[in-house]
Amino acid sequence: MVAQLRLHPDRALPADNDIRAVARRIYHSTRELPLLCMHGHVDAAVLADDERFSDPANLLVVPDHYVTRMLVSQGVTLDQLGVPRLDGTVAETDPRAIWRLFCTHWHLFRGTPSRYWLEHEIAEVLKLDLTPGPDTADELYDLIDARLTEPGFRPRTLLDTFNIELIATTDSATSPLHDHARLREAGLGERVVPTFRPDALTHVGHPGWTRQLEHLQQLTGEDTGDYASYLAALRARRAAFVAAGARATDHGHLTAATEPLSPADARRIYTDARHGTVSPDATEAFAGHMLYEMARMSCDDGLVMQIHPGVLRDHDPEIHAEFGSDLGFDIPVAAEFTRSLRPMLNAFGRDPRFRLVLFTVDETVYSRELAPLAGVYPAVRLGAPWWFLDSPDGMRRFRELVTETAGFYNTSGFVDDTRAFLSIPARHDLARRIDAGYLARLVLEHRLTEDEAIETATDLAYRLPREAYARRIE
């Protein structure tokens, strides 16, 4: 018997009947609010090209490392999943075979947020009622493929369908931003904005760093042969991003260290990196120094600064060498914020021009470090639960651990972090349900009135992300 996919209207709301009744009212007050997607990774070219999505496998499976990593953990290979190698070859080119493999392993996603998002995509976005499985794989593939041919499933149309008011992409500092220029020409320049990601330039000495410097020099006309010109070139690129509508920068570092170097030491390390003689310790010190410098630049140009440290990237060197990055092999490590951020916050944490949004995948720092920091420094906001924590229980734990110290209004509200375009409404919907459940408990404990809870839910879903990601200098 083929399993019908039916989403329960109370999914992810509290199990307790009394709390659920209040949560249902709170959730319904926010469910139709516009989506603000301020920390995303949808490729701007998808929206600039506005072409139909190719097929179900390359839409829902191949590019989603949440999905592929689960299958890989059970012995499926990236080659079987059609993930391209760095040399351009693709072992499995039949999208139907990839889809069948995914459906055969559907049971692996029980209890995971991936299942929640995928079910939402199938039922709510694609308007289909088949559960993935070995017996439904071909029929479901054909139904999805047919749906993708409809005009209503072009990427730009989905911006309206999803009620996305603003979406930020994440772009290398050396991106020429051509796709964003095309979007501006199409009248979407204020709706789809870039985010400045300088990691490839601030982590000196890595194999591609010199090539990135060459791109930086070509784009800016600044001679990046010396440290002062390098800083000038980074400022020029930030200005180009601001002109293209950027609201924020984005920094993925192993640690949150922000200790500034002396000008002489910064020049020396930069010169050593140019000559290929920089040490690992010096590389790490320079990365921390550049976070400090990026904060200084944010005070000048108003770009909101996002930091998400505590991830050891490309844990498997063989996978990285053959397939590249962002394939699910980035693994969290313990994070430390209190001492690491002290130099930056002592210098800029009370500056009204500075806004810092902090993300983590280390839940142990929520109540011990992040909430106290956000609860005292005016510049600091806590980002939404990120990556492995953007799950029902992860979101609940976040609210429970940070609210008593930081309150609701020292957070960024909900911002999704996804490359999977069709999952965006599912992620926002889940966050609104979890917040409704948390707020409903406070109502029944007589810690909030229901009117206050509804107002707070609206703020978390809409007003806070809009305020957190407003440029500090307009």
Protein backbone atom coordinates (compact mmCIF):
# COMPACT_ATOMS: atom_id res chain seq x y z
CA MET A 1 0.00 0.00 0.00
CA VAL A 2 1.40 3.39 -1.03
CA ALA A 3 1.82 5.72 1.93
CA GLN A 4 -0.02 9.01 1.55
CA LEU A 5 1.83 12.11 2.69
CA ARG A 6 -0.37 14.14 5.04
CA LEU A 7 1.14 16.91 7.15
CA HIS A 8 -0.53 17.38 10.51
CA PRO A 9 -1.58 21.00 11.08
CA ASP A 10 -0.12 20.89 14.60
CA ARG A 11 3.24 19.38 13.64
CA ALA A 12 6.12 20.50 15.88
CA LEU A 13 3.74 22.22 18.31
CA PRO A 14 3.85 21.08 21.96
CA ALA A 15 2.32 17.71 22.84
CA ASP A 16 0.55 19.10 25.93
CA ASN A 17 -3.00 19.95 24.91
CA ASP A 18 -3.28 23.15 26.95
CA ILE A 19 0.04 24.53 25.71
CA ARG A 20 -0.74 23.44 22.16
CA ALA A 21 -4.02 25.36 22.13
CA VAL A 22 -2.23 28.62 22.98
CA ALA A 23 0.69 27.80 20.66
CA ARG A 24 -1.74 27.27 17.80
CA ARG A 25 -3.13 30.80 18.21
CA ILE A 26 0.35 32.32 18.44
CA TYR A 27 1.55 30.41 15.37
CA HIS A 28 -1.46 31.45 13.31
CA SER A 29 -0.65 35.08 14.09
CA THR A 30 2.74 34.72 12.36
CA ARG A 31 2.30 32.06 9.69
CA GLU A 32 1.50 34.53 6.88
CA LEU A 33 4.22 37.08 7.68
CA PRO A 34 6.76 37.79 4.91
CA LEU A 35 10.05 35.88 4.97
CA LEU A 36 13.33 37.68 5.58
CA CYS A 37 16.19 35.41 4.49
CA MET A 38 19.24 37.32 5.65
CA HIS A 39 21.84 34.56 5.97
CA GLY A 40 21.41 32.30 2.97
CA HIS A 41 23.39 30.51 0.31
CA VAL A 42 21.05 30.35 -2.66
CA ASP A 43 23.12 31.05 -5.76
CA ALA A 44 22.22 34.46 -7.18
CA ALA A 45 22.52 32.94 -10.67
CA VAL A 46 19.48 30.75 -9.97
CA LEU A 47 17.35 33.87 -9.62
CA ALA A 48 19.15 35.85 -12.33
CA ASP A 49 18.76 33.05 -14.90
CA ASP A 50 15.20 32.24 -13.77
CA GLU A 51 15.26 28.91 -15.61
CA ARG A 52 13.25 25.83 -14.69
CA PHE A 53 14.86 23.53 -12.17
CA SER A 54 16.45 20.68 -14.05
CA ASP A 55 15.00 17.59 -12.35
CA PRO A 56 13.96 16.29 -8.90
CA ALA A 57 17.34 14.77 -8.05
CA ASN A 58 19.39 17.85 -8.89
CA LEU A 59 16.87 20.04 -7.09
CA LEU A 60 16.31 18.12 -3.86
CA VAL A 61 19.19 15.66 -3.44
CA VAL A 62 22.51 16.37 -5.16
CA PRO A 63 23.17 19.94 -3.88
CA ASP A 64 21.83 19.41 -0.35
CA HIS A 65 24.67 18.29 1.94
CA TYR A 66 22.16 17.61 4.73
CA VAL A 67 20.71 14.91 2.48
CA THR A 68 23.89 13.56 0.93
CA ARG A 69 25.83 13.32 4.20
CA MET A 70 23.13 11.10 5.74
CA LEU A 71 23.26 8.75 2.75
CA VAL A 72 27.06 8.74 2.75
CA SER A 73 27.02 7.82 6.45
CA GLN A 74 25.21 4.62 5.45
CA GLY A 75 27.66 3.63 2.73
CA VAL A 76 26.26 5.39 -0.31
CA THR A 77 29.03 7.15 -2.24
CA LEU A 78 29.05 10.70 -3.56
CA ASP A 79 29.65 9.23 -7.00
CA GLN A 80 26.41 7.26 -6.74
CA LEU A 81 24.63 10.48 -5.78
CA GLY A 82 25.84 12.30 -8.87
CA VAL A 83 27.97 14.81 -6.97
CA PRO A 84 30.46 16.31 -9.46
CA ARG A 85 34.16 15.81 -8.89
CA LEU A 86 36.53 18.75 -9.08
CA ASP A 87 37.82 17.53 -12.42
CA GLY A 88 34.32 17.97 -13.85
CA THR A 89 33.43 14.30 -14.13
CA VAL A 90 30.15 12.90 -12.81
CA ALA A 91 29.92 9.17 -12.19
CA GLU A 92 26.12 8.91 -12.04
CA THR A 93 24.41 11.06 -14.64
CA ASP A 94 20.92 9.55 -14.50
CA PRO A 95 18.84 11.74 -12.17
CA ARG A 96 16.16 9.08 -11.92
CA ALA A 97 18.69 6.56 -10.58
CA ILE A 98 19.82 9.12 -7.98
CA TRP A 99 16.21 9.77 -7.00
CA ARG A 100 15.50 6.05 -6.63
CA LEU A 101 18.55 5.69 -4.39
CA PHE A 102 17.34 8.56 -2.22
CA CYS A 103 13.81 7.16 -1.96
CA THR A 104 15.12 3.70 -1.07
CA HIS A 105 16.90 5.27 1.91
CA TRP A 106 14.03 7.54 2.97
CA HIS A 107 13.82 5.80 6.34
CA LEU A 108 17.24 7.20 7.28
CA PHE A 109 15.74 10.65 7.69
CA ARG A 110 13.27 9.70 10.44
CA GLY A 111 13.56 12.16 13.31
CA THR A 112 15.77 14.60 11.36
CA PRO A 113 14.96 18.16 10.30
CA SER A 114 15.73 17.10 6.71
CA ARG A 115 12.62 14.94 6.76
CA TYR A 116 10.54 17.86 8.06
CA TRP A 117 11.82 20.16 5.30
CA LEU A 118 11.50 17.57 2.52
CA GLU A 119 7.95 16.64 3.53
CA HIS A 120 7.04 20.34 3.57
CA GLU A 121 8.58 20.79 0.12
CA ILE A 122 6.67 17.83 -1.32
CA ALA A 123 3.32 18.53 0.33
CA GLU A 124 3.18 22.31 0.69
CA VAL A 125 5.37 23.59 -2.15
CA LEU A 126 4.97 20.90 -4.82
CA LYS A 127 1.38 20.08 -3.71
CA LEU A 128 1.89 16.32 -3.90
CA ASP A 129 0.76 13.63 -1.48
CA LEU A 130 3.15 10.73 -2.04
CA THR A 131 5.65 9.71 0.62
CA PRO A 132 9.11 8.89 -0.79
CA GLY A 133 9.94 5.22 -0.80
CA PRO A 134 11.10 2.41 -3.09
CA ASP A 135 7.56 1.81 -4.36
CA THR A 136 6.80 5.47 -5.05
CA ALA A 137 10.14 6.66 -6.41
CA ASP A 138 9.29 6.65 -10.12
CA GLU A 139 5.78 8.01 -9.75
CA LEU A 140 6.95 10.76 -7.40
CA TYR A 141 9.82 11.62 -9.73
CA ASP A 142 7.44 12.01 -12.67
CA LEU A 143 4.99 14.12 -10.67
CA ILE A 144 7.72 16.45 -9.41
CA ASP A 145 9.32 16.68 -12.85
CA ALA A 146 5.97 17.63 -14.38
CA ARG A 147 5.39 20.24 -11.67
CA LEU A 148 8.77 21.83 -12.41
CA THR A 149 7.70 22.52 -16.00
CA GLU A 150 4.88 24.78 -14.81
CA PRO A 151 5.47 28.56 -15.04
CA GLY A 152 4.65 28.92 -11.35
CA PHE A 153 7.77 27.00 -10.43
CA ARG A 154 10.32 29.35 -11.93
CA PRO A 155 12.66 30.72 -9.25
CA ARG A 156 11.50 34.34 -9.43
CA THR A 157 7.85 33.33 -9.27
CA LEU A 158 8.64 31.30 -6.17
CA LEU A 159 9.93 34.46 -4.48
CA ASP A 160 6.31 35.64 -4.55
CA THR A 161 4.83 32.22 -3.79
CA PHE A 162 7.05 31.90 -0.72
CA ASN A 163 6.32 35.52 0.27
CA ILE A 164 10.04 36.29 0.43
CA GLU A 165 10.40 40.00 1.05
CA LEU A 166 14.20 40.01 1.11
CA ILE A 167 16.81 37.33 0.45
CA ALA A 168 20.57 37.68 0.90
CA THR A 169 23.01 35.50 -1.00
CA THR A 170 26.55 34.81 0.22
CA ASP A 171 29.23 35.88 -2.23
CA SER A 172 33.01 35.71 -2.36
CA ALA A 173 34.72 39.05 -1.88
CA THR A 174 36.13 38.61 -5.39
CA SER A 175 32.75 38.00 -7.02
CA PRO A 176 32.18 40.56 -9.77
CA LEU A 177 28.49 40.51 -8.75
CA HIS A 178 27.33 40.18 -12.36
CA ASP A 179 24.28 38.14 -11.35
CA HIS A 180 23.24 40.81 -8.88
CA ALA A 181 23.62 43.41 -11.62
CA ARG A 182 21.26 41.35 -13.78
CA LEU A 183 18.80 41.16 -10.90
CA ARG A 184 18.93 44.93 -10.48
CA GLU A 185 18.15 45.33 -14.17
CA ALA A 186 15.16 43.06 -13.63
CA GLY A 187 13.91 45.24 -10.79
CA LEU A 188 14.93 42.83 -8.02
CA GLY A 189 17.98 44.70 -6.73
CA GLU A 190 16.35 45.65 -3.44
CA ARG A 191 14.88 42.19 -2.94
CA VAL A 192 17.92 39.99 -3.66
CA VAL A 193 21.10 41.38 -2.10
CA PRO A 194 24.68 40.08 -1.79
CA THR A 195 26.66 39.36 1.38
CA PHE A 196 30.41 40.02 1.53
CA ARG A 197 32.37 36.81 2.36
CA PRO A 198 36.14 37.56 2.53
CA ASP A 199 37.40 34.28 4.05
CA ALA A 200 39.39 33.27 0.97
CA LEU A 201 41.32 36.54 1.28
CA THR A 202 41.73 36.82 5.04
CA HIS A 203 42.97 33.25 5.59
CA VAL A 204 46.42 33.88 4.15
CA GLY A 205 48.73 31.27 2.74
CA HIS A 206 46.21 28.62 1.67
CA PRO A 207 46.73 27.13 -1.83
CA GLY A 208 44.24 29.42 -3.59
CA TRP A 209 45.11 32.60 -1.71
CA THR A 210 47.52 34.07 -4.28
CA ARG A 211 44.98 33.53 -7.04
CA GLN A 212 42.36 35.30 -4.93
CA LEU A 213 44.73 38.23 -4.48
CA GLU A 214 45.14 38.45 -8.25
CA HIS A 215 41.36 38.59 -8.65
CA LEU A 216 41.18 41.24 -5.94
CA GLN A 217 43.75 43.37 -7.73
CA GLN A 218 41.99 43.01 -11.09
CA LEU A 219 38.63 44.02 -9.62
CA THR A 220 39.86 47.01 -7.64
CA GLY A 221 42.93 48.27 -9.49
CA GLU A 222 44.78 48.25 -6.17
CA ASP A 223 48.27 46.74 -6.14
CA THR A 224 47.95 44.01 -3.51
CA GLY A 225 51.70 43.58 -3.24
CA ASP A 226 51.77 45.27 0.17
CA TYR A 227 49.59 45.11 3.25
CA ALA A 228 48.28 48.69 3.07
CA SER A 229 47.09 48.22 -0.53
CA TYR A 230 45.52 44.89 0.44
CA LEU A 231 43.41 46.66 3.07
CA ALA A 232 42.50 49.37 0.58
CA ALA A 233 41.39 46.72 -1.92
CA LEU A 234 39.19 45.04 0.69
CA ARG A 235 37.58 48.38 1.48
CA ALA A 236 36.95 48.92 -2.23
CA ARG A 237 35.24 45.55 -2.54
CA ARG A 238 33.12 46.25 0.51
CA ALA A 239 32.07 49.53 -1.12
CA ALA A 240 31.12 47.64 -4.30
CA PHE A 241 28.98 45.26 -2.25
CA VAL A 242 27.31 48.18 -0.47
CA ALA A 243 26.54 49.73 -3.86
CA ALA A 244 24.96 46.41 -4.87
CA GLY A 245 22.67 46.50 -1.83
CA ALA A 246 24.62 44.37 0.66
CA ARG A 247 23.52 44.47 4.28
CA ALA A 248 26.17 42.26 5.90
CA THR A 249 29.50 40.49 5.87
CA ASP A 250 29.95 36.81 6.70
CA HIS A 251 33.00 35.22 8.33
CA GLY A 252 33.61 31.51 8.85
CA HIS A 253 36.69 31.07 11.06
CA LEU A 254 37.90 28.11 13.05
CA THR A 255 37.97 30.28 16.18
CA ALA A 256 36.42 33.59 17.22
CA ALA A 257 39.84 35.12 17.99
CA THR A 258 39.95 38.87 17.32
CA GLU A 259 43.33 39.93 18.76
CA PRO A 260 44.76 42.76 16.64
CA LEU A 261 48.37 42.64 15.52
CA SER A 262 50.73 45.57 15.51
CA PRO A 263 51.00 47.20 12.08
CA ALA A 264 54.54 45.89 11.77
CA ASP A 265 53.55 42.30 12.56
CA ALA A 266 50.58 42.45 10.17
CA ARG A 267 52.85 43.71 7.38
CA ARG A 268 55.43 41.01 8.11
CA ILE A 269 52.93 38.15 8.07
CA TYR A 270 51.31 39.45 4.90
CA THR A 271 54.70 39.67 3.21
CA ASP A 272 55.62 36.16 4.36
CA ALA A 273 52.34 34.86 2.96
CA ARG A 274 53.06 36.54 -0.37
CA HIS A 275 56.43 34.74 -0.42
CA GLY A 276 54.93 31.41 0.60
CA THR A 277 56.81 31.26 3.90
CA VAL A 278 54.05 32.03 6.41
CA SER A 279 53.76 29.69 9.42
CA PRO A 280 50.48 28.07 10.60
CA ASP A 281 50.63 30.08 13.85
CA ALA A 282 51.10 33.32 11.92
CA THR A 283 48.23 32.40 9.60
CA GLU A 284 45.93 31.90 12.58
CA ALA A 285 47.06 35.16 14.18
CA PHE A 286 46.45 37.06 10.94
CA ALA A 287 42.93 35.60 10.63
CA GLY A 288 42.06 36.92 14.11
CA HIS A 289 43.62 40.26 13.29
CA MET A 290 41.51 40.51 10.13
CA LEU A 291 38.30 39.90 12.07
CA TYR A 292 39.27 42.92 14.15
CA GLU A 293 39.97 44.92 10.99
CA MET A 294 36.66 43.82 9.45
CA ALA A 295 34.89 45.13 12.55
CA ARG A 296 36.68 48.44 12.15
CA MET A 297 35.57 48.59 8.52
CA SER A 298 31.98 47.78 9.52
CA CYS A 299 32.00 50.85 11.74
CA ASP A 300 32.95 52.86 8.66
CA ASP A 301 30.58 51.39 6.07
CA GLY A 302 27.73 50.08 8.26
CA LEU A 303 27.75 46.48 7.06
CA VAL A 304 26.48 44.11 9.75
CA MET A 305 29.17 41.59 10.73
CA GLN A 306 28.30 37.89 11.02
CA ILE A 307 30.72 35.40 12.59
CA HIS A 308 30.19 31.65 12.76
CA PRO A 309 33.28 29.96 14.22
CA GLY A 310 33.86 26.49 15.62
CA VAL A 311 33.84 24.27 12.53
CA LEU A 312 36.73 22.17 11.27
CA ARG A 313 36.23 22.37 7.54
CA ASP A 314 36.82 19.51 5.11
CA HIS A 315 37.44 16.87 7.80
CA ASP A 316 38.13 14.20 5.16
CA PRO A 317 41.08 15.32 3.01
CA GLU A 318 40.42 12.69 0.34
CA ILE A 319 36.84 13.89 -0.17
CA HIS A 320 38.05 17.49 -0.26
CA ALA A 321 40.73 16.68 -2.83
CA GLU A 322 38.31 14.82 -5.09
CA PHE A 323 35.03 16.69 -4.64
CA GLY A 324 35.80 20.03 -2.95
CA SER A 325 34.05 21.71 -0.03
CA ASP A 326 30.50 21.94 1.34
CA LEU A 327 29.75 18.23 1.13
CA GLY A 328 28.85 17.52 4.74
CA PHE A 329 32.38 16.88 5.99
CA ASP A 330 32.57 20.08 8.04
CA ILE A 331 32.54 18.97 11.68
CA PRO A 332 31.94 21.18 14.76
CA VAL A 333 34.59 21.70 17.42
CA ALA A 334 34.35 23.39 20.82
CA ALA A 335 34.05 27.16 20.54
CA GLU A 336 35.18 29.92 22.90
CA PHE A 337 33.82 33.46 22.66
CA THR A 338 34.35 35.34 25.93
CA ARG A 339 38.12 35.85 25.72
CA SER A 340 38.29 35.59 21.94
CA LEU A 341 35.88 38.46 21.26
CA ARG A 342 37.12 40.68 24.05
CA PRO A 343 39.53 42.77 21.92
CA MET A 344 36.89 43.43 19.28
CA LEU A 345 34.11 44.17 21.76
CA ASN A 346 36.29 46.38 23.94
CA ALA A 347 37.02 48.46 20.85
CA PHE A 348 33.66 48.41 19.07
CA GLY A 349 31.06 46.64 21.21
CA ARG A 350 29.45 49.90 22.39
CA ASP A 351 29.87 51.77 19.11
CA PRO A 352 26.40 52.57 17.69
CA ARG A 353 27.76 52.08 14.17
CA PHE A 354 28.65 48.43 14.82
CA ARG A 355 26.38 45.37 14.74
CA LEU A 356 27.73 41.85 15.31
CA VAL A 357 25.59 38.73 14.82
CA LEU A 358 27.08 35.59 16.38
CA PHE A 359 26.31 32.03 15.31
CA THR A 360 27.54 28.79 16.84
CA VAL A 361 27.21 25.04 16.54
CA ASP A 362 28.46 24.56 20.10
CA GLU A 363 25.40 24.62 22.35
CA THR A 364 27.55 24.62 25.51
CA VAL A 365 28.31 28.31 24.99
CA TYR A 366 24.69 29.48 24.70
CA SER A 367 24.07 30.24 28.37
CA ARG A 368 27.68 30.42 29.53
CA GLU A 369 29.09 32.89 26.98
CA LEU A 370 26.84 34.05 24.17
CA ALA A 371 23.78 35.10 26.16
CA PRO A 372 25.85 37.10 28.68
CA LEU A 373 27.76 38.81 25.87
CA ALA A 374 24.59 39.73 24.01
CA GLY A 375 22.98 40.73 27.28
CA VAL A 376 25.46 43.55 27.90
CA TYR A 377 27.15 44.71 24.65
CA PRO A 378 24.76 46.85 22.56
CA ALA A 379 26.44 45.77 19.31
CA VAL A 380 25.88 42.03 19.80
CA ARG A 381 22.94 39.97 18.59
CA LEU A 382 22.67 36.19 18.75
CA GLY A 383 22.04 34.55 15.41
CA ALA A 384 19.42 31.86 15.01
CA PRO A 385 20.34 28.23 15.73
CA TRP A 386 22.62 27.35 12.86
CA TRP A 387 23.42 24.31 10.78
CA PHE A 388 23.04 21.11 12.84
CA LEU A 389 21.01 23.08 15.40
CA ASP A 390 18.31 24.45 13.07
CA SER A 391 16.11 21.57 14.17
CA PRO A 392 12.99 21.42 16.36
CA ASP A 393 14.78 20.46 19.56
CA GLY A 394 17.81 22.61 18.73
CA MET A 395 15.60 25.68 18.40
CA ARG A 396 13.82 24.90 21.67
CA ARG A 397 17.11 24.50 23.50
CA PHE A 398 18.30 27.83 22.09
CA ARG A 399 15.28 29.69 23.47
CA GLU A 400 15.53 27.93 26.84
CA LEU A 401 19.25 28.63 27.24
CA VAL A 402 19.55 32.22 26.04
CA THR A 403 16.27 33.96 26.82
CA GLU A 404 16.66 34.30 30.59
CA THR A 405 19.97 36.17 30.16
CA ALA A 406 19.74 37.85 26.76
CA GLY A 407 15.97 38.14 26.38
CA PHE A 408 14.32 37.90 22.98
CA TYR A 409 15.42 41.29 21.75
CA ASN A 410 19.15 40.64 21.76
CA THR A 411 18.69 37.96 19.11
CA SER A 412 18.48 38.34 15.35
CA GLY A 413 15.10 36.64 15.11
CA PHE A 414 14.98 33.76 12.65
CA VAL A 415 17.20 33.77 9.57
CA ASP A 416 17.56 30.60 7.54
CA ASP A 417 20.90 29.21 6.38
CA THR A 418 20.24 27.16 3.27
CA ARG A 419 21.28 26.41 -0.28
CA ALA A 420 18.08 24.41 -0.81
CA PHE A 421 15.77 27.07 -2.26
CA LEU A 422 12.55 25.06 -1.93
CA SER A 423 13.21 24.42 1.77
CA ILE A 424 13.20 28.10 2.75
CA PRO A 425 9.49 28.31 3.68
CA ALA A 426 9.75 25.02 5.59
CA ARG A 427 12.58 26.36 7.74
CA HIS A 428 10.74 29.58 8.57
CA ASP A 429 7.55 27.67 9.26
CA LEU A 430 9.36 25.34 11.67
CA ALA A 431 10.96 28.25 13.54
CA ARG A 432 7.59 29.98 13.92
CA ARG A 433 6.03 26.80 15.30
CA ILE A 434 8.84 26.25 17.80
CA ASP A 435 8.76 29.86 18.99
CA ALA A 436 4.98 29.64 19.33
CA GLY A 437 5.35 26.58 21.54
CA TYR A 438 7.99 28.20 23.74
CA LEU A 439 5.97 31.39 24.12
CA ALA A 440 2.78 29.44 24.85
CA ARG A 441 4.47 27.77 27.82
CA LEU A 442 5.42 31.19 29.18
CA VAL A 443 1.79 32.26 28.82
CA LEU A 444 0.48 29.25 30.74
CA GLU A 445 3.13 29.78 33.41
CA HIS A 446 1.80 33.35 33.71
CA ARG A 447 5.15 34.82 32.73
CA LEU A 448 3.71 36.55 29.65
CA THR A 449 0.26 37.55 28.58
CA GLU A 450 -0.99 36.05 25.35
CA ASP A 451 -0.95 39.47 23.71
CA GLU A 452 2.71 39.86 24.66
CA ALA A 453 3.46 36.40 23.31
CA ILE A 454 1.84 37.20 19.96
CA GLU A 455 3.72 40.49 19.72
CA THR A 456 7.00 38.73 20.56
CA ALA A 457 6.37 35.99 17.99
CA THR A 458 5.82 38.63 15.34
CA ASP A 459 9.03 40.38 16.34
CA LEU A 460 11.03 37.15 16.18
CA ALA A 461 9.66 36.22 12.77
CA TYR A 462 9.82 39.62 11.11
CA ARG A 463 10.80 42.80 12.94
CA LEU A 464 13.99 41.59 14.63
CA PRO A 465 15.71 40.23 11.50
CA ARG A 466 14.82 43.41 9.64
CA GLU A 467 16.34 45.53 12.41
CA ALA A 468 19.34 43.27 13.06
CA TYR A 469 20.38 43.39 9.40
CA ALA A 470 19.76 47.05 8.72
CA ARG A 471 22.98 48.77 7.69
CA ARG A 472 24.13 50.91 10.60
CA ILE A 473 24.95 53.79 8.24
CA GLU A 474 22.32 54.54 5.61
